[in-house]
Short mmCIF file of C-alpha atoms in Angstrom, two decimals:
data_model
loop_
_atom_site.label_atom_id
_atom_site.label_comp_id
_atom_site.label_asym_id
_atom_site.label_seq_id
_atom_site.Cartn_x
_atom_site.Cartn_y
_atom_site.Cartn_z
CA UNK A 305 -99.78 46.65 269.18
CA UNK A 306 -100.84 50.02 269.88
CA UNK A 307 -103.77 50.91 272.34
CA UNK A 308 -105.25 54.45 272.15
CA UNK A 309 -107.35 55.74 275.07
CA UNK A 310 -109.56 59.04 274.72
CA UNK A 311 -110.85 61.02 277.69
CA UNK A 312 -112.10 64.34 278.51
CA UNK A 313 -115.37 64.63 276.53
CA UNK A 314 -118.49 65.54 278.23
CA UNK A 315 -121.31 68.02 278.00
CA UNK A 316 -120.51 71.87 277.72
CA UNK A 317 -122.59 75.12 276.73
CA UNK A 318 -122.29 76.85 273.35
CA UNK A 319 -119.03 78.83 273.63
CA UNK A 320 -117.43 76.84 276.41
CA UNK A 321 -114.31 74.90 276.06
CA UNK A 322 -113.20 71.14 276.48
CA UNK A 323 -109.87 69.56 276.25
CA UNK A 324 -109.50 66.10 274.96
CA UNK A 325 -106.62 63.40 275.37
CA UNK A 326 -105.38 60.50 273.84
CA UNK A 327 -103.23 58.54 275.80
CA UNK A 328 -101.05 55.99 273.74
CA UNK A 329 -99.38 52.83 274.86
CA UNK A 330 -97.37 50.05 272.91
CA UNK A 331 -94.89 50.59 270.06
CA UNK A 332 -95.62 53.69 267.95
CA UNK A 333 -92.87 53.95 265.09
CA UNK A 334 -90.76 57.23 264.80
CA UNK A 335 -93.10 58.07 261.79
CA UNK A 336 -96.47 58.67 262.65
CA UNK A 337 -99.56 60.79 262.69
CA UNK A 338 -102.05 61.21 265.23
CA UNK A 339 -105.53 62.37 264.30
CA UNK A 340 -108.79 63.22 266.00
CA UNK A 341 -111.93 62.25 264.08
CA UNK A 342 -115.43 62.94 264.83
CA UNK A 343 -118.73 61.28 264.14
CA UNK A 344 -122.03 62.76 264.60
CA UNK A 345 -125.23 60.78 264.71
CA UNK A 346 -126.27 60.15 261.02
CA UNK A 347 -122.93 61.32 259.56
CA UNK A 348 -119.76 60.07 258.20
CA UNK A 349 -116.47 60.29 260.10
CA UNK A 350 -114.56 63.18 259.45
CA UNK A 351 -110.96 64.40 260.08
CA UNK A 352 -110.96 67.19 262.76
CA UNK A 353 -107.18 67.77 263.25
CA UNK A 354 -103.94 65.90 262.96
CA UNK A 355 -100.44 66.13 263.99
CA UNK A 356 -97.36 64.64 262.81
CA UNK A 357 -94.40 63.22 264.39
CA UNK A 358 -92.29 66.20 263.29
CA UNK A 359 -94.94 68.56 264.76
CA UNK A 360 -96.75 69.53 261.46
CA UNK A 361 -100.52 70.29 262.09
CA UNK A 362 -103.69 70.37 259.94
CA UNK A 363 -107.20 71.27 260.89
CA UNK A 364 -110.77 71.00 259.20
CA UNK A 365 -111.86 74.16 258.10
CA UNK A 366 -114.86 74.01 260.23
CA UNK A 367 -112.68 74.15 263.49
CA UNK A 368 -109.60 76.41 262.48
CA UNK A 369 -109.09 79.21 264.94
CA UNK A 370 -110.89 77.29 267.38
CA UNK A 371 -109.29 73.81 268.16
CA UNK A 372 -105.51 73.23 268.65
CA UNK A 373 -103.81 69.79 268.46
CA UNK A 374 -100.57 69.23 270.33
CA UNK A 375 -98.54 66.39 271.75
CA UNK A 376 -96.65 65.82 274.76
CA UNK A 377 -94.32 62.95 273.98
CA UNK A 378 -92.89 62.42 277.60
CA UNK A 379 -96.67 61.26 278.43
CA UNK A 380 -97.32 59.69 275.30
CA UNK A 381 -100.45 61.93 274.99
CA UNK A 382 -101.83 63.97 272.35
CA UNK A 383 -104.47 66.83 273.17
CA UNK A 384 -107.13 68.65 271.38
CA UNK A 385 -108.16 72.04 272.97
CA UNK A 386 -111.42 72.93 271.72
CA UNK A 387 -112.63 76.66 272.33
CA UNK A 388 -115.76 78.42 270.99
CA UNK A 389 -117.85 75.06 271.01
CA UNK A 390 -120.91 75.12 269.03
CA UNK A 391 -123.86 72.68 268.83
CA UNK A 392 -122.48 71.20 265.62
CA UNK A 393 -119.62 70.25 267.18
CA UNK A 394 -121.47 67.67 268.93
CA UNK A 395 -120.14 64.22 268.13
CA UNK A 396 -118.17 60.99 269.24
CA UNK A 397 -114.44 61.77 268.98
CA UNK A 398 -111.96 59.33 268.06
CA UNK A 399 -108.17 59.20 268.25
CA UNK A 400 -106.29 57.61 265.42
CA UNK A 401 -102.78 56.76 264.83
CA UNK A 402 -101.07 56.04 261.74
CA UNK A 403 -97.52 55.05 261.67
CA UNK A 404 -95.02 53.34 259.69
CA UNK A 405 -91.02 52.88 259.74
CA UNK A 406 -88.88 54.53 257.50
CA UNK A 407 -88.27 52.65 254.16
CA UNK A 408 -90.88 50.02 255.08
CA UNK A 409 -94.01 49.93 252.68
CA UNK A 410 -96.46 49.04 255.29
CA UNK A 411 -98.57 51.16 257.60
CA UNK A 412 -100.49 50.32 260.62
CA UNK A 413 -103.57 52.14 261.71
CA UNK A 414 -105.19 52.07 265.34
CA UNK A 415 -108.10 53.59 266.73
CA UNK A 416 -109.43 54.58 270.24
CA UNK A 417 -112.95 53.83 271.68
CA UNK A 418 -114.01 57.30 271.35
CA UNK A 419 -115.47 59.95 273.72
CA UNK A 420 -118.73 61.72 273.54
CA UNK A 421 -118.75 65.44 273.30
CA UNK A 422 -122.20 67.36 273.37
CA UNK A 423 -122.57 70.93 273.06
CA UNK A 424 -125.87 72.62 274.23
CA UNK A 425 -127.48 75.56 272.56
#
């Protein structure tokens, strides 16, 4: 079992910055992808950024150049640095872990509880 706990959300003015943290506990297999998703009121959940166990990153077009995802394996934590925030970034941000063992055709998917990010204009 894997537990994910997000923190760092809050209220910030447009143009400001926040850093979200996703702290993981439990067994995460060696092959894994940690993703930050967000869901705004009345909209579908969307992928914001992801990082693999090998360090490869991926970003939604809407956040490229503004957000940076990183991981600190010693602390079992993934971060999302959000700069130049816009009102349209307002959403609940969720941490996701997708993981599997090599050569085993079974994947596991875990979600955190979410943290609210509100960007005022």
